[in-house]
PDB file of C-alpha atoms in Angstrom:
ATOM      1  CA  SER A  30     125.307  80.637 108.110  1.00  0.00           C
ATOM      2  CA  GLN A  31     122.739  83.184 106.970  1.00  0.00           C
ATOM      3  CA  LYS A  32     121.206  82.687 103.557  1.00  0.00           C
ATOM      4  CA  ILE A  33     118.535  84.258 101.398  1.00  0.00           C
ATOM      5  CA  GLU A  34     117.645  81.936  98.577  1.00  0.00           C
ATOM      6  CA  GLN A  35     115.693  82.637  95.444  1.00  0.00           C
ATOM      7  CA  ASN A  36     115.367  80.258  92.535  1.00  0.00           C
ATOM      8  CA  SER A  37     118.282  81.064  90.261  1.00  0.00           C
ATOM      9  CA  GLU A  38     116.591  79.413  87.300  1.00  0.00           C
ATOM     10  CA  ALA A  39     114.405  81.613  85.153  1.00  0.00           C
ATOM     11  CA  LEU A  40     110.652  81.243  85.525  1.00  0.00           C
ATOM     12  CA  ASN A  41     108.872  81.077  82.184  1.00  0.00           C
ATOM     13  CA  ILE A  42     105.121  81.505  82.120  1.00  0.00           C
ATOM     14  CA  GLN A  43     102.401  82.300  79.639  1.00  0.00           C
ATOM     15  CA  GLU A  44     100.762  85.708  79.514  1.00  0.00           C
ATOM     16  CA  GLY A  45      97.659  85.881  81.666  1.00  0.00           C
ATOM     17  CA  LYS A  46      98.836  83.256  84.148  1.00  0.00           C
ATOM     18  CA  THR A  47      99.880  83.925  87.732  1.00  0.00           C
ATOM     19  CA  ALA A  48     103.607  84.017  88.394  1.00  0.00           C
ATOM     20  CA  THR A  49     104.776  82.885  91.828  1.00  0.00           C
ATOM     21  CA  LEU A  50     108.301  83.554  93.011  1.00  0.00           C
ATOM     22  CA  THR A  51     109.805  82.215  96.209  1.00  0.00           C
ATOM     23  CA  CYS A  52     112.192  83.698  98.733  1.00  0.00           C
ATOM     24  CA  ASN A  53     113.491  81.458 101.526  1.00  0.00           C
ATOM     25  CA  TYR A  54     115.771  82.583 104.306  1.00  0.00           C
ATOM     26  CA  THR A  55     117.885  80.811 106.904  1.00  0.00           C
ATOM     27  CA  ASN A  56     119.200  82.079 110.216  1.00  0.00           C
ATOM     28  CA  TYR A  57     117.497  85.447 109.970  1.00  0.00           C
ATOM     29  CA  SER A  58     114.758  86.984 112.070  1.00  0.00           C
ATOM     30  CA  PRO A  59     113.596  89.706 109.703  1.00  0.00           C
ATOM     31  CA  ALA A  60     111.619  92.664 110.902  1.00  0.00           C
ATOM     32  CA  TYR A  61     110.448  93.201 107.355  1.00  0.00           C
ATOM     33  CA  LEU A  62     110.957  91.933 103.864  1.00  0.00           C
ATOM     34  CA  GLN A  63     110.863  93.838 100.604  1.00  0.00           C
ATOM     35  CA  TRP A  64     110.490  92.900  96.956  1.00  0.00           C
ATOM     36  CA  TYR A  65     112.168  94.779  94.121  1.00  0.00           C
ATOM     37  CA  ARG A  66     112.102  94.606  90.358  1.00  0.00           C
ATOM     38  CA  GLN A  67     115.309  95.012  88.374  1.00  0.00           C
ATOM     39  CA  ASP A  68     115.556  95.369  84.624  1.00  0.00           C
ATOM     40  CA  PRO A  69     118.875  94.654  82.842  1.00  0.00           C
ATOM     41  CA  GLY A  70     121.414  97.425  83.372  1.00  0.00           C
ATOM     42  CA  ARG A  71     119.103  99.344  85.690  1.00  0.00           C
ATOM     43  CA  GLY A  72     118.839  99.853  89.417  1.00  0.00           C
ATOM     44  CA  PRO A  73     116.202  97.970  91.429  1.00  0.00           C
ATOM     45  CA  VAL A  74     112.763  99.479  91.847  1.00  0.00           C
ATOM     46  CA  PHE A  75     110.840  99.013  95.090  1.00  0.00           C
ATOM     47  CA  LEU A  76     107.563  97.102  94.810  1.00  0.00           C
ATOM     48  CA  LEU A  77     106.260  96.006  98.202  1.00  0.00           C
ATOM     49  CA  LEU A  78     107.219  95.829 101.854  1.00  0.00           C
ATOM     50  CA  ILE A  79     105.742  93.338 104.315  1.00  0.00           C
ATOM     51  CA  ARG A  80     106.404  93.370 108.041  1.00  0.00           C
ATOM     52  CA  GLU A  81     106.949  90.368 110.314  1.00  0.00           C
ATOM     53  CA  ASN A  82     103.475  90.690 111.821  1.00  0.00           C
ATOM     54  CA  GLU A  83     101.745  90.807 108.437  1.00  0.00           C
ATOM     55  CA  LYS A  84     100.678  87.701 106.577  1.00  0.00           C
ATOM     56  CA  GLU A  85      99.804  89.234 103.236  1.00  0.00           C
ATOM     57  CA  LYS A  86     100.125  92.489 101.323  1.00  0.00           C
ATOM     58  CA  ARG A  87      98.559  93.445  98.015  1.00  0.00           C
ATOM     59  CA  LYS A  88      99.178  96.164  95.476  1.00  0.00           C
ATOM     60  CA  GLU A  89      97.243  96.074  92.230  1.00  0.00           C
ATOM     61  CA  ARG A  90      98.246  92.782  90.520  1.00  0.00           C
ATOM     62  CA  LEU A  91     100.935  92.039  93.080  1.00  0.00           C
ATOM     63  CA  LYS A  92     100.572  89.983  96.240  1.00  0.00           C
ATOM     64  CA  VAL A  93     103.212  89.122  98.816  1.00  0.00           C
ATOM     65  CA  THR A  94     102.890  86.627 101.648  1.00  0.00           C
ATOM     66  CA  PHE A  95     105.200  86.251 104.600  1.00  0.00           C
ATOM     67  CA  ASP A  96     105.376  83.065 106.660  1.00  0.00           C
ATOM     68  CA  THR A  97     107.836  83.424 109.530  1.00  0.00           C
ATOM     69  CA  THR A  98     107.306  79.798 110.530  1.00  0.00           C
ATOM     70  CA  LEU A  99     108.291  78.494 107.119  1.00  0.00           C
ATOM     71  CA  LYS A 100     110.821  81.344 106.791  1.00  0.00           C
ATOM     72  CA  GLN A 101     109.459  82.087 103.380  1.00  0.00           C
ATOM     73  CA  SER A 102     107.931  84.859 101.336  1.00  0.00           C
ATOM     74  CA  LEU A 103     105.967  84.306  98.148  1.00  0.00           C
ATOM     75  CA  PHE A 104     105.559  86.970  95.496  1.00  0.00           C
ATOM     76  CA  HIS A 105     102.646  86.634  93.088  1.00  0.00           C
ATOM     77  CA  ILE A 106     101.876  88.534  89.902  1.00  0.00           C
ATOM     78  CA  THR A 107      98.368  87.846  88.661  1.00  0.00           C
ATOM     79  CA  ALA A 108      97.289  88.251  85.035  1.00  0.00           C
ATOM     80  CA  SER A 109     100.947  88.464  84.060  1.00  0.00           C
ATOM     81  CA  GLN A 110     102.016  90.496  81.054  1.00  0.00           C
ATOM     82  CA  PRO A 111     105.171  90.428  78.908  1.00  0.00           C
ATOM     83  CA  ALA A 112     106.041  93.802  80.462  1.00  0.00           C
ATOM     84  CA  ASP A 113     106.364  92.027  83.815  1.00  0.00           C
ATOM     85  CA  SER A 114     109.452  90.226  82.490  1.00  0.00           C
ATOM     86  CA  ALA A 115     112.349  91.228  84.736  1.00  0.00           C
ATOM     87  CA  THR A 116     114.432  89.986  87.633  1.00  0.00           C
ATOM     88  CA  TYR A 117     112.717  90.121  90.999  1.00  0.00           C
ATOM     89  CA  LEU A 118     114.766  90.486  94.145  1.00  0.00           C
ATOM     90  CA  CYS A 119     113.728  89.910  97.719  1.00  0.00           C
ATOM     91  CA  ALA A 120     115.535  91.701 100.507  1.00  0.00           C
ATOM     92  CA  LEU A 121     115.197  91.616 104.251  1.00  0.00           C
ATOM     93  CA  ALA A 122     116.284  93.562 107.294  1.00  0.00           C
ATOM     94  CA  GLU A 123     116.418  92.219 110.831  1.00  0.00           C
ATOM     95  CA  ASN A 124     115.683  95.543 112.439  1.00  0.00           C
ATOM     96  CA  ALA A 125     114.290  98.832 111.295  1.00  0.00           C
ATOM     97  CA  GLY A 126     117.237 100.842 110.132  1.00  0.00           C
ATOM     98  CA  ASN A 127     119.430  97.829 109.501  1.00  0.00           C
ATOM     99  CA  MET A 128     120.861  97.324 106.094  1.00  0.00           C
ATOM    100  CA  LEU A 129     118.907  95.334 103.567  1.00  0.00           C
ATOM    101  CA  THR A 130     120.369  92.023 102.492  1.00  0.00           C
ATOM    102  CA  PHE A 131     119.351  90.871  99.040  1.00  0.00           C
ATOM    103  CA  GLY A 132     118.646  87.457  97.605  1.00  0.00           C
ATOM    104  CA  GLY A 133     120.116  86.471  94.268  1.00  0.00           C
ATOM    105  CA  GLY A 134     116.945  87.277  92.362  1.00  0.00           C
ATOM    106  CA  THR A 135     114.751  85.240  90.034  1.00  0.00           C
ATOM    107  CA  ARG A 136     114.335  86.129  86.396  1.00  0.00           C
ATOM    108  CA  LEU A 137     110.742  86.044  85.190  1.00  0.00           C
ATOM    109  CA  MET A 138     109.924  85.680  81.500  1.00  0.00           C
ATOM    110  CA  VAL A 139     106.297  86.167  80.480  1.00  0.00           C
ATOM    111  CA  LYS A 140     105.608  84.949  76.971  1.00  0.00           C
ATOM    112  CA  PRO A 141     102.792  86.388  74.848  1.00  0.00           C
TER     113      PRO A 141
ATOM    114  CA  GLY B  25     107.986 108.699  93.232  1.00  0.00           C
ATOM    115  CA  ALA B  26     111.254 109.783  94.684  1.00  0.00           C
ATOM    116  CA  VAL B  27     114.193 109.954  92.335  1.00  0.00           C
ATOM    117  CA  VAL B  28     117.783 109.041  92.942  1.00  0.00           C
ATOM    118  CA  SER B  29     120.182 110.016  90.223  1.00  0.00           C
ATOM    119  CA  GLN B  30     123.568 108.482  89.559  1.00  0.00           C
ATOM    120  CA  HIS B  31     126.257 109.882  87.338  1.00  0.00           C
ATOM    121  CA  PRO B  32     127.939 108.764  85.191  1.00  0.00           C
ATOM    122  CA  SER B  33     125.886 105.869  83.860  1.00  0.00           C
ATOM    123  CA  TRP B  34     128.858 104.439  82.000  1.00  0.00           C
ATOM    124  CA  VAL B  35     132.555 105.017  82.488  1.00  0.00           C
ATOM    125  CA  ILE B  36     135.578 103.427  80.904  1.00  0.00           C
ATOM    126  CA  CYS B  37     138.977 104.168  82.363  1.00  0.00           C
ATOM    127  CA  LYS B  38     142.548 103.018  82.217  1.00  0.00           C
ATOM    128  CA  SER B  39     144.016 100.870  84.941  1.00  0.00           C
ATOM    129  CA  GLY B  40     145.531 102.981  87.708  1.00  0.00           C
ATOM    130  CA  THR B  41     143.214 105.950  87.354  1.00  0.00           C
ATOM    131  CA  SER B  42     140.553 107.029  89.825  1.00  0.00           C
ATOM    132  CA  VAL B  43     136.862 107.292  89.042  1.00  0.00           C
ATOM    133  CA  LYS B  44     134.220 109.225  90.949  1.00  0.00           C
ATOM    134  CA  ILE B  45     130.551 108.254  90.901  1.00  0.00           C
ATOM    135  CA  GLU B  46     127.897 110.623  92.217  1.00  0.00           C
ATOM    136  CA  CYS B  47     124.601 109.706  93.828  1.00  0.00           C
ATOM    137  CA  ARG B  48     121.988 112.397  94.342  1.00  0.00           C
ATOM    138  CA  SER B  49     118.550 112.279  95.909  1.00  0.00           C
ATOM    139  CA  LEU B  50     116.641 114.754  93.795  1.00  0.00           C
ATOM    140  CA  ASP B  51     113.476 115.389  95.770  1.00  0.00           C
ATOM    141  CA  PHE B  52     114.169 114.300  99.327  1.00  0.00           C
ATOM    142  CA  GLN B  53     116.912 114.509 101.889  1.00  0.00           C
ATOM    143  CA  ALA B  54     118.774 111.336 102.691  1.00  0.00           C
ATOM    144  CA  THR B  55     120.723 111.090 105.907  1.00  0.00           C
ATOM    145  CA  THR B  56     121.835 107.659 104.850  1.00  0.00           C
ATOM    146  CA  MET B  57     122.788 106.357 101.450  1.00  0.00           C
ATOM    147  CA  PHE B  58     124.064 102.930 100.521  1.00  0.00           C
ATOM    148  CA  TRP B  59     126.532 101.764  97.905  1.00  0.00           C
ATOM    149  CA  TYR B  60     126.209  98.358  96.297  1.00  0.00           C
ATOM    150  CA  ARG B  61     128.183  96.397  93.789  1.00  0.00           C
ATOM    151  CA  GLN B  62     126.624  93.913  91.410  1.00  0.00           C
ATOM    152  CA  PHE B  63     128.385  91.418  89.186  1.00  0.00           C
ATOM    153  CA  PRO B  64     126.584  89.954  86.154  1.00  0.00           C
ATOM    154  CA  LYS B  65     123.682  87.687  87.088  1.00  0.00           C
ATOM    155  CA  GLN B  66     124.424  88.107  90.762  1.00  0.00           C
ATOM    156  CA  SER B  67     122.674  89.995  93.494  1.00  0.00           C
ATOM    157  CA  LEU B  68     123.535  93.317  95.019  1.00  0.00           C
ATOM    158  CA  MET B  69     126.320  93.223  97.558  1.00  0.00           C
ATOM    159  CA  LEU B  70     126.376  96.047 100.052  1.00  0.00           C
ATOM    160  CA  MET B  71     129.725  97.785 100.074  1.00  0.00           C
ATOM    161  CA  ALA B  72     129.183 100.561 102.546  1.00  0.00           C
ATOM    162  CA  THR B  73     126.690 102.753 104.326  1.00  0.00           C
ATOM    163  CA  SER B  74     127.232 106.440 103.733  1.00  0.00           C
ATOM    164  CA  ASN B  75     126.231 108.773 106.559  1.00  0.00           C
ATOM    165  CA  GLU B  76     125.893 112.506 106.049  1.00  0.00           C
ATOM    166  CA  GLY B  77     128.534 114.385 107.951  1.00  0.00           C
ATOM    167  CA  SER B  78     130.384 111.335 109.221  1.00  0.00           C
ATOM    168  CA  LYS B  79     132.576 108.510 108.036  1.00  0.00           C
ATOM    169  CA  ALA B  80     131.106 105.718 105.984  1.00  0.00           C
ATOM    170  CA  THR B  81     130.638 102.280 107.456  1.00  0.00           C
ATOM    171  CA  TYR B  82     132.216  99.624 105.272  1.00  0.00           C
ATOM    172  CA  GLU B  83     131.196  96.004 105.006  1.00  0.00           C
ATOM    173  CA  GLN B  84     133.696  93.291 105.751  1.00  0.00           C
ATOM    174  CA  GLY B  85     136.135  92.752 102.927  1.00  0.00           C
ATOM    175  CA  VAL B  86     135.621  96.168 101.339  1.00  0.00           C
ATOM    176  CA  GLU B  87     138.781  98.280 101.291  1.00  0.00           C
ATOM    177  CA  LYS B  88     137.950 101.732 102.574  1.00  0.00           C
ATOM    178  CA  ASP B  89     141.107 103.216 101.116  1.00  0.00           C
ATOM    179  CA  LYS B  90     140.207 101.915  97.695  1.00  0.00           C
ATOM    180  CA  PHE B  91     136.539 102.836  97.728  1.00  0.00           C
ATOM    181  CA  LEU B  92     136.376 106.334  99.151  1.00  0.00           C
ATOM    182  CA  ILE B  93     132.929 107.502 100.157  1.00  0.00           C
ATOM    183  CA  ASN B  94     131.991 111.064 100.928  1.00  0.00           C
ATOM    184  CA  HIS B  95     128.530 112.175 102.015  1.00  0.00           C
ATOM    185  CA  ALA B  96     128.933 115.911 101.909  1.00  0.00           C
ATOM    186  CA  SER B  97     125.295 116.898 102.023  1.00  0.00           C
ATOM    187  CA  LEU B  98     121.846 115.439 102.607  1.00  0.00           C
ATOM    188  CA  THR B  99     121.379 114.991  98.878  1.00  0.00           C
ATOM    189  CA  LEU B 100     124.793 113.890  97.635  1.00  0.00           C
ATOM    190  CA  SER B 101     127.084 110.950  98.240  1.00  0.00           C
ATOM    191  CA  THR B 102     130.111 110.115  96.119  1.00  0.00           C
ATOM    192  CA  LEU B 103     132.038 106.888  95.629  1.00  0.00           C
ATOM    193  CA  THR B 104     135.583 107.177  94.329  1.00  0.00           C
ATOM    194  CA  VAL B 105     137.282 104.039  93.066  1.00  0.00           C
ATOM    195  CA  THR B 106     140.967 104.800  93.514  1.00  0.00           C
ATOM    196  CA  SER B 107     143.715 103.275  91.405  1.00  0.00           C
ATOM    197  CA  ALA B 108     141.174 101.207  89.546  1.00  0.00           C
ATOM    198  CA  HIS B 109     142.085  97.768  88.229  1.00  0.00           C
ATOM    199  CA  PRO B 110     140.229  95.492  85.807  1.00  0.00           C
ATOM    200  CA  GLU B 111     138.835  93.459  88.703  1.00  0.00           C
ATOM    201  CA  ASP B 112     137.040  96.612  89.880  1.00  0.00           C
ATOM    202  CA  SER B 113     134.946  96.528  86.724  1.00  0.00           C
ATOM    203  CA  SER B 114     131.363  96.134  87.881  1.00  0.00           C
ATOM    204  CA  PHE B 115     127.939  97.722  88.164  1.00  0.00           C
ATOM    205  CA  TYR B 116     127.830 100.125  91.095  1.00  0.00           C
ATOM    206  CA  ILE B 117     124.441 101.132  92.469  1.00  0.00           C
ATOM    207  CA  CYS B 118     123.546 103.610  95.159  1.00  0.00           C
ATOM    208  CA  SER B 119     120.354 103.882  97.141  1.00  0.00           C
ATOM    209  CA  ALA B 120     118.865 106.404  99.504  1.00  0.00           C
ATOM    210  CA  ARG B 121     116.339 105.773 102.239  1.00  0.00           C
ATOM    211  CA  ARG B 122     113.342 108.049 102.569  1.00  0.00           C
ATOM    212  CA  GLY B 123     111.028 108.257 105.520  1.00  0.00           C
ATOM    213  CA  GLY B 124     112.925 106.964 108.508  1.00  0.00           C
ATOM    214  CA  ALA B 125     114.641 103.777 109.564  1.00  0.00           C
ATOM    215  CA  ALA B 126     112.250 101.382 107.810  1.00  0.00           C
ATOM    216  CA  GLY B 127     111.552 103.692 104.946  1.00  0.00           C
ATOM    217  CA  GLU B 128     111.489 102.824 101.315  1.00  0.00           C
ATOM    218  CA  LEU B 129     114.796 102.552  99.520  1.00  0.00           C
ATOM    219  CA  PHE B 130     115.139 104.323  96.222  1.00  0.00           C
ATOM    220  CA  PHE B 131     117.870 103.161  93.913  1.00  0.00           C
ATOM    221  CA  GLY B 132     119.865 105.003  91.338  1.00  0.00           C
ATOM    222  CA  GLU B 133     120.102 103.709  87.810  1.00  0.00           C
ATOM    223  CA  GLY B 134     123.556 102.326  88.428  1.00  0.00           C
ATOM    224  CA  SER B 135     126.983 103.107  87.021  1.00  0.00           C
ATOM    225  CA  ARG B 136     128.769 100.624  84.803  1.00  0.00           C
ATOM    226  CA  LEU B 137     132.535 100.837  85.350  1.00  0.00           C
ATOM    227  CA  THR B 138     134.916  99.180  82.918  1.00  0.00           C
ATOM    228  CA  VAL B 139     138.607  99.314  83.715  1.00  0.00           C
ATOM    229  CA  LEU B 140     140.892  98.512  80.818  1.00  0.00           C
TER     230      LEU B 140
END
């Protein structure tokens, strides 16, 4: 069966450190993968998109990698801040225009 | 960035009543909008794809007669929960795609429905 797995346990890190979140998928051939941030009681906010032929994408303190061999995407936040505390969702689509399927999300807690 | 507005943010209703939730793209036209449902500490589950000027496409297990979707214009989609029951209580979120098939999705702020 198809699965998108993110660590359901919260990730607690110290301010200033790099946070790394993992998204693994099974039985998908995604055309692209996206990462979103969701705060409690709010809708998700788009952060980054990475396509199947891209290995890495950066945006300010954010970095996403995409390994189609390992079927994994890593999401990094460098120099983390307490304001980065939120739930981060990965989502993928197998073809352009297909619906996005979301992982369960990982909650990140950055402590001052 | 693009804004998608949902209304109402919170709604409490009695069992058996119907509730309408609106989703508007404020600064772009959206041929396609999506409706999701999210239970506490769980991910978003796609309910249906709303297409302007045509019938919505529902995901397996979603009752189309219970969750009525209308996409009357390029900037407005509505979800009506008919004859709501307590088990329909959830967080409903819409999104709209901008910029083509692989375009960025913009999400509304969500609507919290509580059915008493």
